[in-house]
Structures are given as structure tokens and as C-alpha cells.
Amino acid sequence: MTLLICIARASHSSDLGLKVSEISRFLGLTPPTVTQLINSLEAKQMVERQADASDRRVVRIKLTEQGKIITRKARNHMDSTLQKMVEYLGEKESDQLADLLMKVYTFMEENPPPNLDRLQMNGDEKHD
């Protein structure tokens, strides 16, 4: 679902679709992992691959109509669930939760994960 939402967000700013490398960077996943996810979604007819008009070597990923419908339903469900949670917690606790989540976000931004391309692959390599 995260991949579909990622592609849907890009669709609002541009009708071009996203390159696998762009999706990979956004989600923090390796390109082969993203390609496997795209293959799965393509088999379910939720995304499609299209050649870039300006560079035929580039393939862009776009939502199909089915993918747009599923993404819209998921967003509506998430919005409804969030609204119910706010009602359940009340205004004060909802504000506290929002403040804490912003602190977590700031912490994560200030402490990014290591570059995954530089991680040791099997433990036999010399450690940095």
C-alpha cells in the first residue's frame, strides 16, 4: 500500500509517473526490492510501466485506474481511522500525541539511517 500511496502522491505534482530509482530513494528500499514490489502490483493491474517520452531508456511507474481506486479507498479508511482516534483520545491527548510524533520525526531527520549501500553484505568484509 505504501508504494501505491508514494506513486499517487507523485501523480498529483506530475502526470509523468516515477522512476524506480525515485521510488527507491523515497521509500528507502533498494531498486531490486522496489522492482519486485512493482512486478507484484503490475500483476494485480494496479500499476503500469510506461516509457519516458523524452528518454526511451527510462521507465516510469504510474497508477492504473484500479490502483487509483484502491489508493483512494485506503486513504479514506486511514482518514476515518485517524478521525476516530482523535475522537477517542480527545483534544488534549491528541495534541500531546501530535507533539510527540513531531519530536520523533525531528529525531529521525537528525539521525538518518546509515547508507545501505555501504553496509557489510556477509560479514567477511573488512569493517570500517
JSON list of N, CA and C in Angstrom, two decimals, residues 65-114:
[
{"chain": "A", "resi": 65, "resn": "GLU", "atom": "N", "xyz": [-6.18, 2.81, -13.30]},
{"chain": "A", "resi": 65, "resn": "GLU", "atom": "CA", "xyz": [-7.45, 3.23, -12.69]},
{"chain": "A", "resi": 65, "resn": "GLU", "atom": "C", "xyz": [-7.75, 2.38, -11.46]},
{"chain": "A", "resi": 66, "resn": "GLN", "atom": "N", "xyz": [-7.48, 1.08, -11.55]},
{"chain": "A", "resi": 66, "resn": "GLN", "atom": "CA", "xyz": [-7.69, 0.18, -10.40]},
{"chain": "A", "resi": 66, "resn": "GLN", "atom": "C", "xyz": [-6.80, 0.61, -9.23]},
{"chain": "A", "resi": 67, "resn": "GLY", "atom": "N", "xyz": [-5.55, 0.95, -9.52]},
{"chain": "A", "resi": 67, "resn": "GLY", "atom": "CA", "xyz": [-4.63, 1.41, -8.48]},
{"chain": "A", "resi": 67, "resn": "GLY", "atom": "C", "xyz": [-5.11, 2.70, -7.83]},
{"chain": "A", "resi": 68, "resn": "LYS", "atom": "N", "xyz": [-5.67, 3.60, -8.64]},
{"chain": "A", "resi": 68, "resn": "LYS", "atom": "CA", "xyz": [-6.20, 4.86, -8.10]},
{"chain": "A", "resi": 68, "resn": "LYS", "atom": "C", "xyz": [-7.39, 4.60, -7.18]},
{"chain": "A", "resi": 69, "resn": "ILE", "atom": "N", "xyz": [-8.25, 3.66, -7.56]},
{"chain": "A", "resi": 69, "resn": "ILE", "atom": "CA", "xyz": [-9.43, 3.34, -6.75]},
{"chain": "A", "resi": 69, "resn": "ILE", "atom": "C", "xyz": [-8.99, 2.75, -5.41]},
{"chain": "A", "resi": 70, "resn": "ILE", "atom": "N", "xyz": [-8.07, 1.80, -5.44]},
{"chain": "A", "resi": 70, "resn": "ILE", "atom": "CA", "xyz": [-7.58, 1.16, -4.21]},
{"chain": "A", "resi": 70, "resn": "ILE", "atom": "C", "xyz": [-6.90, 2.19, -3.32]},
{"chain": "A", "resi": 71, "resn": "THR", "atom": "N", "xyz": [-6.09, 3.05, -3.90]},
{"chain": "A", "resi": 71, "resn": "THR", "atom": "CA", "xyz": [-5.39, 4.08, -3.12]},
{"chain": "A", "resi": 71, "resn": "THR", "atom": "C", "xyz": [-6.38, 5.04, -2.48]},
{"chain": "A", "resi": 72, "resn": "ARG", "atom": "N", "xyz": [-7.39, 5.45, -3.22]},
{"chain": "A", "resi": 72, "resn": "ARG", "atom": "CA", "xyz": [-8.42, 6.35, -2.69]},
{"chain": "A", "resi": 72, "resn": "ARG", "atom": "C", "xyz": [-9.15, 5.70, -1.52]},
{"chain": "A", "resi": 73, "resn": "LYS", "atom": "N", "xyz": [-9.49, 4.42, -1.66]},
{"chain": "A", "resi": 73, "resn": "LYS", "atom": "CA", "xyz": [-10.17, 3.70, -0.58]},
{"chain": "A", "resi": 73, "resn": "LYS", "atom": "C", "xyz": [-9.28, 3.61, 0.66]},
{"chain": "A", "resi": 74, "resn": "ALA", "atom": "N", "xyz": [-8.01, 3.34, 0.45]},
{"chain": "A", "resi": 74, "resn": "ALA", "atom": "CA", "xyz": [-7.07, 3.24, 1.58]},
{"chain": "A", "resi": 74, "resn": "ALA", "atom": "C", "xyz": [-6.93, 4.58, 2.29]},
{"chain": "A", "resi": 75, "resn": "ARG", "atom": "N", "xyz": [-6.83, 5.66, 1.52]},
{"chain": "A", "resi": 75, "resn": "ARG", "atom": "CA", "xyz": [-6.74, 7.00, 2.13]},
{"chain": "A", "resi": 75, "resn": "ARG", "atom": "C", "xyz": [-8.00, 7.33, 2.93]},
{"chain": "A", "resi": 76, "resn": "ASN", "atom": "N", "xyz": [-9.16, 7.02, 2.36]},
{"chain": "A", "resi": 76, "resn": "ASN", "atom": "CA", "xyz": [-10.41, 7.28, 3.07]},
{"chain": "A", "resi": 76, "resn": "ASN", "atom": "C", "xyz": [-10.47, 6.49, 4.38]},
{"chain": "A", "resi": 77, "resn": "HIS", "atom": "N", "xyz": [-10.03, 5.24, 4.33]},
{"chain": "A", "resi": 77, "resn": "HIS", "atom": "CA", "xyz": [-10.02, 4.42, 5.53]},
{"chain": "A", "resi": 77, "resn": "HIS", "atom": "C", "xyz": [-9.06, 4.99, 6.57]},
{"chain": "A", "resi": 78, "resn": "MET", "atom": "N", "xyz": [-7.87, 5.39, 6.13]},
{"chain": "A", "resi": 78, "resn": "MET", "atom": "CA", "xyz": [-6.89, 5.97, 7.07]},
{"chain": "A", "resi": 78, "resn": "MET", "atom": "C", "xyz": [-7.42, 7.26, 7.68]},
{"chain": "A", "resi": 79, "resn": "ASP", "atom": "N", "xyz": [-8.04, 8.10, 6.87]},
{"chain": "A", "resi": 79, "resn": "ASP", "atom": "CA", "xyz": [-8.61, 9.35, 7.38]},
{"chain": "A", "resi": 79, "resn": "ASP", "atom": "C", "xyz": [-9.71, 9.08, 8.41]},
{"chain": "A", "resi": 80, "resn": "SER", "atom": "N", "xyz": [-10.56, 8.12, 8.11]},
{"chain": "A", "resi": 80, "resn": "SER", "atom": "CA", "xyz": [-11.65, 7.76, 9.02]},
{"chain": "A", "resi": 80, "resn": "SER", "atom": "C", "xyz": [-11.10, 7.21, 10.33]},
{"chain": "A", "resi": 81, "resn": "THR", "atom": "N", "xyz": [-10.09, 6.35, 10.24]},
{"chain": "A", "resi": 81, "resn": "THR", "atom": "CA", "xyz": [-9.48, 5.78, 11.43]},
{"chain": "A", "resi": 81, "resn": "THR", "atom": "C", "xyz": [-8.81, 6.85, 12.27]},
{"chain": "A", "resi": 82, "resn": "LEU", "atom": "N", "xyz": [-8.11, 7.77, 11.62]},
{"chain": "A", "resi": 82, "resn": "LEU", "atom": "CA", "xyz": [-7.46, 8.87, 12.34]},
{"chain": "A", "resi": 82, "resn": "LEU", "atom": "C", "xyz": [-8.49, 9.74, 13.05]},
{"chain": "A", "resi": 83, "resn": "GLN", "atom": "N", "xyz": [-9.59, 10.03, 12.37]},
{"chain": "A", "resi": 83, "resn": "GLN", "atom": "CA", "xyz": [-10.65, 10.84, 12.98]},
{"chain": "A", "resi": 83, "resn": "GLN", "atom": "C", "xyz": [-11.23, 10.13, 14.21]},
{"chain": "A", "resi": 84, "resn": "LYS", "atom": "N", "xyz": [-11.45, 8.83, 14.11]},
{"chain": "A", "resi": 84, "resn": "LYS", "atom": "CA", "xyz": [-11.96, 8.06, 15.25]},
{"chain": "A", "resi": 84, "resn": "LYS", "atom": "C", "xyz": [-10.97, 8.07, 16.41]},
{"chain": "A", "resi": 85, "resn": "MET", "atom": "N", "xyz": [-9.67, 7.99, 16.09]},
{"chain": "A", "resi": 85, "resn": "MET", "atom": "CA", "xyz": [-8.65, 8.00, 17.13]},
{"chain": "A", "resi": 85, "resn": "MET", "atom": "C", "xyz": [-8.64, 9.35, 17.85]},
{"chain": "A", "resi": 86, "resn": "VAL", "atom": "N", "xyz": [-8.75, 10.44, 17.10]},
{"chain": "A", "resi": 86, "resn": "VAL", "atom": "CA", "xyz": [-8.79, 11.78, 17.69]},
{"chain": "A", "resi": 86, "resn": "VAL", "atom": "C", "xyz": [-10.01, 11.90, 18.61]},
{"chain": "A", "resi": 87, "resn": "GLU", "atom": "N", "xyz": [-11.14, 11.42, 18.15]},
{"chain": "A", "resi": 87, "resn": "GLU", "atom": "CA", "xyz": [-12.34, 11.46, 18.99]},
{"chain": "A", "resi": 87, "resn": "GLU", "atom": "C", "xyz": [-12.16, 10.61, 20.25]},
{"chain": "A", "resi": 88, "resn": "TYR", "atom": "N", "xyz": [-11.52, 9.46, 20.11]},
{"chain": "A", "resi": 88, "resn": "TYR", "atom": "CA", "xyz": [-11.29, 8.57, 21.24]},
{"chain": "A", "resi": 88, "resn": "TYR", "atom": "C", "xyz": [-10.33, 9.20, 22.26]},
{"chain": "A", "resi": 89, "resn": "LEU", "atom": "N", "xyz": [-9.24, 9.79, 21.77]},
{"chain": "A", "resi": 89, "resn": "LEU", "atom": "CA", "xyz": [-8.25, 10.39, 22.67]},
{"chain": "A", "resi": 89, "resn": "LEU", "atom": "C", "xyz": [-8.72, 11.70, 23.27]},
{"chain": "A", "resi": 90, "resn": "GLY", "atom": "N", "xyz": [-9.49, 12.45, 22.53]},
{"chain": "A", "resi": 90, "resn": "GLY", "atom": "CA", "xyz": [-9.86, 13.79, 22.95]},
{"chain": "A", "resi": 90, "resn": "GLY", "atom": "C", "xyz": [-8.83, 14.80, 22.48]},
{"chain": "A", "resi": 91, "resn": "GLU", "atom": "N", "xyz": [-9.17, 16.07, 22.61]},
{"chain": "A", "resi": 91, "resn": "GLU", "atom": "CA", "xyz": [-8.32, 17.13, 22.07]},
{"chain": "A", "resi": 91, "resn": "GLU", "atom": "C", "xyz": [-6.95, 17.19, 22.76]},
{"chain": "A", "resi": 92, "resn": "LYS", "atom": "N", "xyz": [-6.95, 17.13, 24.07]},
{"chain": "A", "resi": 92, "resn": "LYS", "atom": "CA", "xyz": [-5.70, 17.27, 24.83]},
{"chain": "A", "resi": 92, "resn": "LYS", "atom": "C", "xyz": [-4.71, 16.15, 24.49]},
{"chain": "A", "resi": 93, "resn": "GLU", "atom": "N", "xyz": [-5.17, 14.91, 24.57]},
{"chain": "A", "resi": 93, "resn": "GLU", "atom": "CA", "xyz": [-4.27, 13.79, 24.29]},
{"chain": "A", "resi": 93, "resn": "GLU", "atom": "C", "xyz": [-3.88, 13.73, 22.81]},
{"chain": "A", "resi": 94, "resn": "SER", "atom": "N", "xyz": [-4.78, 14.15, 21.93]},
{"chain": "A", "resi": 94, "resn": "SER", "atom": "CA", "xyz": [-4.46, 14.19, 20.51]},
{"chain": "A", "resi": 94, "resn": "SER", "atom": "C", "xyz": [-3.34, 15.20, 20.25]},
{"chain": "A", "resi": 95, "resn": "ASP", "atom": "N", "xyz": [-3.42, 16.35, 20.91]},
{"chain": "A", "resi": 95, "resn": "ASP", "atom": "CA", "xyz": [-2.36, 17.36, 20.79]},
{"chain": "A", "resi": 95, "resn": "ASP", "atom": "C", "xyz": [-1.04, 16.82, 21.33]},
{"chain": "A", "resi": 96, "resn": "GLN", "atom": "N", "xyz": [-1.09, 16.11, 22.46]},
{"chain": "A", "resi": 96, "resn": "GLN", "atom": "CA", "xyz": [0.12, 15.53, 23.03]},
{"chain": "A", "resi": 96, "resn": "GLN", "atom": "C", "xyz": [0.73, 14.51, 22.07]},
{"chain": "A", "resi": 97, "resn": "LEU", "atom": "N", "xyz": [-0.12, 13.67, 21.49]},
{"chain": "A", "resi": 97, "resn": "LEU", "atom": "CA", "xyz": [0.36, 12.68, 20.54]},
{"chain": "A", "resi": 97, "resn": "LEU", "atom": "C", "xyz": [1.00, 13.36, 19.33]},
{"chain": "A", "resi": 98, "resn": "ALA", "atom": "N", "xyz": [0.37, 14.39, 18.82]},
{"chain": "A", "resi": 98, "resn": "ALA", "atom": "CA", "xyz": [0.92, 15.12, 17.67]},
{"chain": "A", "resi": 98, "resn": "ALA", "atom": "C", "xyz": [2.28, 15.72, 18.02]},
{"chain": "A", "resi": 99, "resn": "ASP", "atom": "N", "xyz": [2.40, 16.30, 19.21]},
{"chain": "A", "resi": 99, "resn": "ASP", "atom": "CA", "xyz": [3.68, 16.86, 19.65]},
{"chain": "A", "resi": 99, "resn": "ASP", "atom": "C", "xyz": [4.76, 15.79, 19.73]},
{"chain": "A", "resi": 100, "resn": "LEU", "atom": "N", "xyz": [4.41, 14.65, 20.31]},
{"chain": "A", "resi": 100, "resn": "LEU", "atom": "CA", "xyz": [5.39, 13.55, 20.42]},
{"chain": "A", "resi": 100, "resn": "LEU", "atom": "C", "xyz": [5.79, 13.01, 19.06]},
{"chain": "A", "resi": 101, "resn": "LEU", "atom": "N", "xyz": [4.84, 12.89, 18.16]},
{"chain": "A", "resi": 101, "resn": "LEU", "atom": "CA", "xyz": [5.17, 12.40, 16.82]},
{"chain": "A", "resi": 101, "resn": "LEU", "atom": "C", "xyz": [6.07, 13.38, 16.07]},
{"chain": "A", "resi": 102, "resn": "MET", "atom": "N", "xyz": [5.86, 14.67, 16.28]},
{"chain": "A", "resi": 102, "resn": "MET", "atom": "CA", "xyz": [6.74, 15.66, 15.66]},
{"chain": "A", "resi": 102, "resn": "MET", "atom": "C", "xyz": [8.16, 15.55, 16.24]},
{"chain": "A", "resi": 103, "resn": "LYS", "atom": "N", "xyz": [8.26, 15.28, 17.53]},
{"chain": "A", "resi": 103, "resn": "LYS", "atom": "CA", "xyz": [9.58, 15.08, 18.13]},
{"chain": "A", "resi": 103, "resn": "LYS", "atom": "C", "xyz": [10.27, 13.85, 17.55]},
{"chain": "A", "resi": 104, "resn": "VAL", "atom": "N", "xyz": [9.51, 12.77, 17.38]},
{"chain": "A", "resi": 104, "resn": "VAL", "atom": "CA", "xyz": [10.06, 11.55, 16.78]},
{"chain": "A", "resi": 104, "resn": "VAL", "atom": "C", "xyz": [10.52, 11.85, 15.35]},
{"chain": "A", "resi": 105, "resn": "TYR", "atom": "N", "xyz": [9.71, 12.57, 14.60]},
{"chain": "A", "resi": 105, "resn": "TYR", "atom": "CA", "xyz": [10.06, 12.92, 13.22]},
{"chain": "A", "resi": 105, "resn": "TYR", "atom": "C", "xyz": [11.35, 13.74, 13.19]},
{"chain": "A", "resi": 106, "resn": "THR", "atom": "N", "xyz": [11.45, 14.72, 14.07]},
{"chain": "A", "resi": 106, "resn": "THR", "atom": "CA", "xyz": [12.65, 15.56, 14.12]},
{"chain": "A", "resi": 106, "resn": "THR", "atom": "C", "xyz": [13.87, 14.72, 14.47]},
{"chain": "A", "resi": 107, "resn": "PHE", "atom": "N", "xyz": [13.71, 13.83, 15.44]},
{"chain": "A", "resi": 107, "resn": "PHE", "atom": "CA", "xyz": [14.81, 12.95, 15.82]},
{"chain": "A", "resi": 107, "resn": "PHE", "atom": "C", "xyz": [15.27, 12.11, 14.63]},
{"chain": "A", "resi": 108, "resn": "MET", "atom": "N", "xyz": [14.32, 11.52, 13.92]},
{"chain": "A", "resi": 108, "resn": "MET", "atom": "CA", "xyz": [14.66, 10.67, 12.78]},
{"chain": "A", "resi": 108, "resn": "MET", "atom": "C", "xyz": [15.34, 11.47, 11.66]},
{"chain": "A", "resi": 109, "resn": "GLU", "atom": "N", "xyz": [14.90, 12.69, 11.45]},
{"chain": "A", "resi": 109, "resn": "GLU", "atom": "CA", "xyz": [15.52, 13.55, 10.45]},
{"chain": "A", "resi": 109, "resn": "GLU", "atom": "C", "xyz": [16.96, 13.89, 10.83]},
{"chain": "A", "resi": 110, "resn": "GLU", "atom": "N", "xyz": [17.20, 14.10, 12.12]},
{"chain": "A", "resi": 110, "resn": "GLU", "atom": "CA", "xyz": [18.53, 14.46, 12.61]},
{"chain": "A", "resi": 110, "resn": "GLU", "atom": "C", "xyz": [19.44, 13.25, 12.77]},
{"chain": "A", "resi": 111, "resn": "ASN", "atom": "N", "xyz": [18.89, 12.06, 12.74]},
{"chain": "A", "resi": 111, "resn": "ASN", "atom": "CA", "xyz": [19.66, 10.82, 12.91]},
{"chain": "A", "resi": 111, "resn": "ASN", "atom": "C", "xyz": [19.29, 9.82, 11.82]},
{"chain": "A", "resi": 112, "resn": "PRO", "atom": "N", "xyz": [19.67, 10.12, 10.58]},
{"chain": "A", "resi": 112, "resn": "PRO", "atom": "CA", "xyz": [19.28, 9.24, 9.47]},
{"chain": "A", "resi": 112, "resn": "PRO", "atom": "C", "xyz": [19.96, 7.88, 9.58]},
{"chain": "A", "resi": 113, "resn": "PRO", "atom": "N", "xyz": [19.37, 6.87, 8.93]},
{"chain": "A", "resi": 113, "resn": "PRO", "atom": "CA", "xyz": [20.00, 5.55, 8.94]},
{"chain": "A", "resi": 113, "resn": "PRO", "atom": "C", "xyz": [21.28, 5.58, 8.13]},
{"chain": "A", "resi": 114, "resn": "PRO", "atom": "N", "xyz": [22.13, 4.58, 8.31]},
{"chain": "A", "resi": 114, "resn": "PRO", "atom": "CA", "xyz": [23.37, 4.54, 7.52]},
{"chain": "A", "resi": 114, "resn": "PRO", "atom": "C", "xyz": [23.07, 4.32, 6.05]}
]
